[in-house]
């Protein structure tokens, strides 16, 4: 055991040492904790264990991994649906097979009815706040959408299907955007229940959800259909039934299952959807099938439907009757689709290894989106495959589609809805290319988080939007190294204004309780924090190893926040309680300051100048509430510079002040805290110390 310096000084209480000690900066009297409640006689160190984390158990262990008794439900669907383009109506019937893998007997199944958010008496409608006094024209569509007067589900039939196929009417009741269906008998572990539901709804043009809408473009209507059928709510080991109502901000949380979906649309429509197309012979022409084969054999985009073929009879199979497109998807947590007669269609193949499995990349868009989508969309999907495959895991599904329409950015398994459209005359600025590339990387990237690493995004926005924005940052830099960083979520500098804002809530706030600055809270702050953690705290190699482990062990499972924190702790070998507490559980800011620079003769201090003629002491203070590593640049009189990087551990014994000392022959002329702007310092006015000018001799 080594004696620490201040203990040694106390033991050597001779007159010479005492004299030196009197000149040294005074030692703190008792622990100096930031944000401490002085009325409490408890441990309030930022470095203490997080009492907010739940105790590990047999379902989720202390290393953030699924435990030996981890379980989750499975729900399979067979759906038949029809799109009526006259009434803009979607009608469907579904057979839901609910597999109870929990240790509990279930007397009922809760189902999410997200379309009911469009009802005029929905809680989202009734809780709508008054419009602001001024709304920019470009924001009116989002802040003041046309009211939907005929929204919500019509549900004429809910039946239970017995093992012998006999159907009986089910008892059910609707509560807001949820419906409880009572089972004939409680469902034991390992048993399954089969439920059939008929339903219909009108596809809105806007509405409170905004994720499943229609739009009329130059060549006709296009439809993006999402959160469109009654879907079983999650029943898990943390919450039991997940009964969070759908208000629009928190997105969705669903069980994994297998889907068999048949979509009947007008003859001239093209459909893209979750899953693999099962009947190309009935839905595509021979020319289109040949073009697709060519596209998938290579890695550059090939037109399946060209711009000058839109609306031509030759671009569809013979006949005029409606066509049914059938898709199957395995192990997905939702299903979405898009349909229109206006689509141009391009596609390419992607392989992680030469000769490996082919992943289909598809983009569909109206001619209004050209020239832009044909240049950027499929290329950006490809980039997502590469970057996310490197940092998390290789894409496991057979295809990824990107669809242009009125939904500017939304994600579902294997299909994304993205915006960005040139002006009516076909011109656009370079920034629009970045906008389309970023939204494509982001929305396709959601396949990883939360479509596969399936967190509860209705509660915890940061677990999907934040982690995904973090990966999007590196995907964007991989897409274009010259990407303007001031437009990105990730660089610390871009978050400074938000961290100064008074109306923040902690990241660990449920999605629908984030009342302002939702984008900065759910996307930017977690992304920036993870960039800091990767590049300036743990190091890239250590972080990447831990992050990949988290991603891969929770594939097709339901992680909770503590599972993420514990996984990174275990994978990196670094507790970092100060980081999780400060960045995720509080709204404190970082304000580091250099408050004093002193220089003393080394001979006077230790009786020798062998280690340098001068001993420099720099006093740094944390003047806000966060603990962060301390980086500072020292400029010497001879013009040389050095950057010193100290870990957050410097604040363990005194979270408010740290005095750094070192020997040198050089004379210090300037000290700058956080010179690379790595830690979102909200007050840079106190970051620089400069030596006073020397008097003229």
mmCIF file of C-alpha atoms in Angstrom, residues 410-611:
data_model
loop_
_atom_site.group_PDB
_atom_site.id
_atom_site.type_symbol
_atom_site.label_atom_id
_atom_site.label_comp_id
_atom_site.label_asym_id
_atom_site.label_seq_id
_atom_site.Cartn_x
_atom_site.Cartn_y
_atom_site.Cartn_z
ATOM 1 C CA UNK A 410 -40.364 7.120 -40.166
ATOM 2 C CA UNK A 411 -39.175 3.580 -39.756
ATOM 3 C CA UNK A 412 -40.617 0.105 -39.801
ATOM 4 C CA UNK A 413 -38.986 -3.281 -40.297
ATOM 5 C CA UNK A 414 -37.403 -3.434 -43.748
ATOM 6 C CA UNK A 415 -39.172 -0.261 -44.920
ATOM 7 C CA UNK A 416 -38.600 3.446 -44.293
ATOM 8 C CA UNK A 417 -40.690 6.488 -45.240
ATOM 9 C CA UNK A 418 -38.586 9.546 -46.087
ATOM 10 C CA UNK A 419 -39.125 13.032 -47.451
ATOM 11 C CA UNK A 420 -36.909 15.589 -49.257
ATOM 12 C CA UNK A 421 -38.136 16.691 -52.667
ATOM 13 C CA UNK A 422 -36.701 19.064 -55.286
ATOM 14 C CA UNK A 423 -38.460 22.263 -56.216
ATOM 15 C CA UNK A 424 -41.240 22.059 -58.808
ATOM 16 C CA UNK A 425 -38.758 22.965 -61.552
ATOM 17 C CA UNK A 426 -36.481 20.092 -60.511
ATOM 18 C CA UNK A 427 -33.766 22.223 -58.947
ATOM 19 C CA UNK A 428 -32.433 21.817 -55.435
ATOM 20 C CA UNK A 429 -29.535 22.865 -53.235
ATOM 21 C CA UNK A 430 -26.687 20.644 -52.093
ATOM 22 C CA UNK A 431 -28.149 20.735 -48.588
ATOM 23 C CA UNK A 432 -31.130 18.724 -49.860
ATOM 24 C CA UNK A 433 -28.812 15.872 -50.813
ATOM 25 C CA UNK A 434 -27.509 15.853 -47.262
ATOM 26 C CA UNK A 435 -31.076 16.008 -45.942
ATOM 27 C CA UNK A 436 -32.139 12.963 -47.946
ATOM 28 C CA UNK A 437 -28.973 11.014 -47.171
ATOM 29 C CA UNK A 438 -29.242 11.728 -43.443
ATOM 30 C CA UNK A 439 -32.934 10.882 -43.149
ATOM 31 C CA UNK A 440 -32.396 7.694 -45.178
ATOM 32 C CA UNK A 441 -29.437 6.559 -43.081
ATOM 33 C CA UNK A 442 -31.412 7.394 -39.955
ATOM 34 C CA UNK A 443 -34.680 5.684 -40.881
ATOM 35 C CA UNK A 444 -33.103 2.620 -42.475
ATOM 36 C CA UNK A 445 -30.766 2.555 -39.476
ATOM 37 C CA UNK A 446 -33.777 2.139 -37.217
ATOM 38 C CA UNK A 447 -33.890 -1.447 -38.415
ATOM 39 C CA UNK A 448 -31.052 -1.968 -35.907
ATOM 40 C CA UNK A 449 -32.529 0.214 -33.139
ATOM 41 C CA UNK A 450 -35.329 -0.447 -32.225
ATOM 42 C CA UNK A 451 -36.668 -2.843 -34.863
ATOM 43 C CA UNK A 452 -34.164 -5.580 -33.982
ATOM 44 C CA UNK A 453 -32.677 -4.403 -30.671
ATOM 45 C CA UNK A 454 -36.260 -3.843 -29.636
ATOM 46 C CA UNK A 455 -36.363 -1.329 -26.805
ATOM 47 C CA UNK A 456 -39.566 0.259 -25.514
ATOM 48 C CA UNK A 457 -39.641 3.397 -27.631
ATOM 49 C CA UNK A 458 -43.056 4.385 -26.365
ATOM 50 C CA UNK A 459 -41.304 5.053 -23.031
ATOM 51 C CA UNK A 460 -37.637 5.689 -23.784
ATOM 52 C CA UNK A 461 -37.022 7.761 -26.898
ATOM 53 C CA UNK A 462 -33.277 7.952 -26.325
ATOM 54 C CA UNK A 463 -32.906 4.172 -26.572
ATOM 55 C CA UNK A 464 -33.953 4.168 -30.215
ATOM 56 C CA UNK A 465 -33.638 7.729 -31.546
ATOM 57 C CA UNK A 466 -30.549 8.486 -29.491
ATOM 58 C CA UNK A 467 -28.613 5.310 -30.234
ATOM 59 C CA UNK A 468 -29.689 5.520 -33.855
ATOM 60 C CA UNK A 469 -28.652 9.172 -34.186
ATOM 61 C CA UNK A 470 -25.282 8.227 -32.729
ATOM 62 C CA UNK A 471 -24.761 5.616 -35.462
ATOM 63 C CA UNK A 472 -26.241 7.932 -38.083
ATOM 64 C CA UNK A 473 -23.459 10.402 -37.271
ATOM 65 C CA UNK A 474 -20.781 7.921 -38.259
ATOM 66 C CA UNK A 475 -22.830 6.683 -41.216
ATOM 67 C CA UNK A 476 -23.069 10.241 -42.505
ATOM 68 C CA UNK A 477 -19.312 10.790 -42.182
ATOM 69 C CA UNK A 478 -18.733 7.502 -43.996
ATOM 70 C CA UNK A 479 -21.150 8.630 -46.729
ATOM 71 C CA UNK A 480 -19.310 11.924 -47.218
ATOM 72 C CA UNK A 481 -16.228 12.864 -45.205
ATOM 73 C CA UNK A 482 -16.892 16.507 -46.100
ATOM 74 C CA UNK A 483 -20.360 16.466 -44.536
ATOM 75 C CA UNK A 484 -20.877 19.868 -42.836
ATOM 76 C CA UNK A 485 -20.559 19.040 -39.147
ATOM 77 C CA UNK A 486 -22.618 22.002 -38.027
ATOM 78 C CA UNK A 487 -25.695 20.212 -39.375
ATOM 79 C CA UNK A 488 -25.087 16.936 -37.540
ATOM 80 C CA UNK A 489 -26.247 15.368 -34.312
ATOM 81 C CA UNK A 490 -23.123 14.162 -32.532
ATOM 82 C CA UNK A 491 -20.560 16.980 -32.313
ATOM 83 C CA UNK A 492 -20.566 18.448 -28.798
ATOM 84 C CA UNK A 493 -20.429 22.022 -30.056
ATOM 85 C CA UNK A 494 -23.852 21.629 -31.708
ATOM 86 C CA UNK A 495 -25.530 20.806 -28.390
ATOM 87 C CA UNK A 496 -24.309 23.812 -26.410
ATOM 88 C CA UNK A 497 -27.380 26.009 -26.825
ATOM 89 C CA UNK A 498 -29.669 23.175 -25.780
ATOM 90 C CA UNK A 499 -27.601 22.469 -22.673
ATOM 91 C CA UNK A 500 -28.044 26.123 -21.703
ATOM 92 C CA UNK A 501 -31.840 25.925 -22.117
ATOM 93 C CA UNK A 502 -33.858 26.157 -18.901
ATOM 94 C CA UNK A 503 -36.739 23.926 -19.958
ATOM 95 C CA UNK A 504 -34.956 20.588 -20.287
ATOM 96 C CA UNK A 505 -36.001 17.262 -18.831
ATOM 97 C CA UNK A 506 -33.601 14.357 -18.169
ATOM 98 C CA UNK A 507 -33.138 11.755 -20.886
ATOM 99 C CA UNK A 508 -34.655 9.262 -18.447
ATOM 100 C CA UNK A 509 -38.055 10.869 -18.942
ATOM 101 C CA UNK A 510 -40.891 8.979 -20.597
ATOM 102 C CA UNK A 511 -41.315 9.953 -24.253
ATOM 103 C CA UNK A 512 -44.704 11.613 -23.884
ATOM 104 C CA UNK A 513 -43.511 13.680 -20.911
ATOM 105 C CA UNK A 514 -40.805 15.428 -22.969
ATOM 106 C CA UNK A 515 -42.782 18.615 -23.483
ATOM 107 C CA UNK A 516 -40.243 20.760 -25.329
ATOM 108 C CA UNK A 517 -37.102 20.359 -27.391
ATOM 109 C CA UNK A 518 -38.044 16.775 -28.207
ATOM 110 C CA UNK A 519 -35.465 16.497 -30.985
ATOM 111 C CA UNK A 520 -32.617 17.694 -28.828
ATOM 112 C CA UNK A 521 -33.719 15.560 -25.912
ATOM 113 C CA UNK A 522 -34.494 12.341 -27.731
ATOM 114 C CA UNK A 523 -31.948 12.526 -30.546
ATOM 115 C CA UNK A 524 -29.127 15.013 -30.091
ATOM 116 C CA UNK A 525 -28.252 14.760 -26.403
ATOM 117 C CA UNK A 526 -27.966 10.963 -26.278
ATOM 118 C CA UNK A 527 -26.068 10.913 -29.591
ATOM 119 C CA UNK A 528 -23.649 13.577 -28.381
ATOM 120 C CA UNK A 529 -23.176 11.798 -25.075
ATOM 121 C CA UNK A 530 -22.292 8.546 -26.789
ATOM 122 C CA UNK A 531 -19.866 10.297 -29.128
ATOM 123 C CA UNK A 532 -18.180 11.825 -26.054
ATOM 124 C CA UNK A 533 -18.125 8.461 -24.324
ATOM 125 C CA UNK A 534 -16.616 6.782 -27.391
ATOM 126 C CA UNK A 535 -14.094 9.377 -28.467
ATOM 127 C CA UNK A 536 -13.076 11.028 -25.195
ATOM 128 C CA UNK A 537 -13.854 8.730 -22.260
ATOM 129 C CA UNK A 538 -13.597 5.037 -23.119
ATOM 130 C CA UNK A 539 -11.741 5.196 -26.408
ATOM 131 C CA UNK A 540 -13.058 3.984 -29.747
ATOM 132 C CA UNK A 541 -11.852 0.383 -29.571
ATOM 133 C CA UNK A 542 -13.152 -0.189 -26.049
ATOM 134 C CA UNK A 543 -16.473 1.507 -26.704
ATOM 135 C CA UNK A 544 -17.032 -0.284 -30.004
ATOM 136 C CA UNK A 545 -16.383 -3.673 -28.451
ATOM 137 C CA UNK A 546 -18.865 -3.022 -25.627
ATOM 138 C CA UNK A 547 -21.476 -1.476 -27.926
ATOM 139 C CA UNK A 548 -21.325 -4.406 -30.350
ATOM 140 C CA UNK A 549 -21.734 -6.826 -27.459
ATOM 141 C CA UNK A 550 -24.826 -4.965 -26.248
ATOM 142 C CA UNK A 551 -26.276 -4.833 -29.753
ATOM 143 C CA UNK A 552 -25.713 -8.482 -30.534
ATOM 144 C CA UNK A 553 -26.869 -9.997 -27.253
ATOM 145 C CA UNK A 554 -30.144 -8.049 -27.426
ATOM 146 C CA UNK A 555 -30.937 -8.797 -31.082
ATOM 147 C CA UNK A 556 -34.640 -9.714 -31.363
ATOM 148 C CA UNK A 557 -35.113 -9.085 -27.641
ATOM 149 C CA UNK A 558 -36.406 -6.285 -25.398
ATOM 150 C CA UNK A 559 -33.622 -4.429 -23.525
ATOM 151 C CA UNK A 560 -34.379 -1.866 -20.831
ATOM 152 C CA UNK A 561 -32.261 1.214 -20.010
ATOM 153 C CA UNK A 562 -30.314 -0.512 -17.222
ATOM 154 C CA UNK A 563 -29.477 -3.360 -19.608
ATOM 155 C CA UNK A 564 -27.782 -0.842 -21.887
ATOM 156 C CA UNK A 565 -25.858 0.881 -19.088
ATOM 157 C CA UNK A 566 -24.767 -2.396 -17.509
ATOM 158 C CA UNK A 567 -23.753 -3.871 -20.849
ATOM 159 C CA UNK A 568 -21.416 -0.985 -21.560
ATOM 160 C CA UNK A 569 -20.005 -1.096 -18.041
ATOM 161 C CA UNK A 570 -19.302 -4.816 -18.325
ATOM 162 C CA UNK A 571 -18.060 -4.679 -21.907
ATOM 163 C CA UNK A 572 -15.748 -1.722 -21.357
ATOM 164 C CA UNK A 573 -14.640 -2.552 -17.823
ATOM 165 C CA UNK A 574 -15.525 0.970 -16.708
ATOM 166 C CA UNK A 575 -18.251 1.892 -14.205
ATOM 167 C CA UNK A 576 -18.701 5.493 -15.359
ATOM 168 C CA UNK A 577 -21.488 6.061 -12.809
ATOM 169 C CA UNK A 578 -20.738 9.766 -12.970
ATOM 170 C CA UNK A 579 -21.499 9.744 -16.706
ATOM 171 C CA UNK A 580 -24.752 7.748 -16.613
ATOM 172 C CA UNK A 581 -26.019 9.779 -13.634
ATOM 173 C CA UNK A 582 -25.132 13.182 -14.970
ATOM 174 C CA UNK A 583 -25.946 12.768 -18.643
ATOM 175 C CA UNK A 584 -29.018 10.539 -18.486
ATOM 176 C CA UNK A 585 -30.663 11.248 -15.119
ATOM 177 C CA UNK A 586 -30.183 15.013 -14.759
ATOM 178 C CA UNK A 587 -30.234 18.198 -16.799
ATOM 179 C CA UNK A 588 -27.045 19.590 -15.288
ATOM 180 C CA UNK A 589 -24.569 21.253 -17.620
ATOM 181 C CA UNK A 590 -20.816 21.229 -17.904
ATOM 182 C CA UNK A 591 -18.952 24.458 -17.100
ATOM 183 C CA UNK A 592 -15.270 23.918 -16.449
ATOM 184 C CA UNK A 593 -13.103 26.916 -15.679
ATOM 185 C CA UNK A 594 -9.427 27.648 -15.167
ATOM 186 C CA UNK A 595 -9.365 29.974 -12.162
ATOM 187 C CA UNK A 596 -5.683 30.285 -11.221
ATOM 188 C CA UNK A 597 -2.215 29.568 -12.598
ATOM 189 C CA UNK A 598 0.732 29.701 -10.199
ATOM 190 C CA UNK A 599 4.421 29.057 -10.688
ATOM 191 C CA UNK A 600 6.945 28.235 -7.954
ATOM 192 C CA UNK A 601 10.695 27.655 -8.018
ATOM 193 C CA UNK A 602 11.421 23.932 -8.080
ATOM 194 C CA UNK A 603 14.499 24.428 -5.922
ATOM 195 C CA UNK A 604 12.365 26.193 -3.354
ATOM 196 C CA UNK A 605 9.821 23.419 -3.452
ATOM 197 C CA UNK A 606 11.907 20.232 -3.514
ATOM 198 C CA UNK A 607 15.491 21.518 -3.307
ATOM 199 C CA UNK A 608 16.376 20.596 -6.871
ATOM 200 C CA UNK A 609 15.643 21.681 -10.431
ATOM 201 C CA UNK A 610 16.482 18.301 -11.946
ATOM 202 C CA UNK A 611 12.845 17.759 -12.950
#
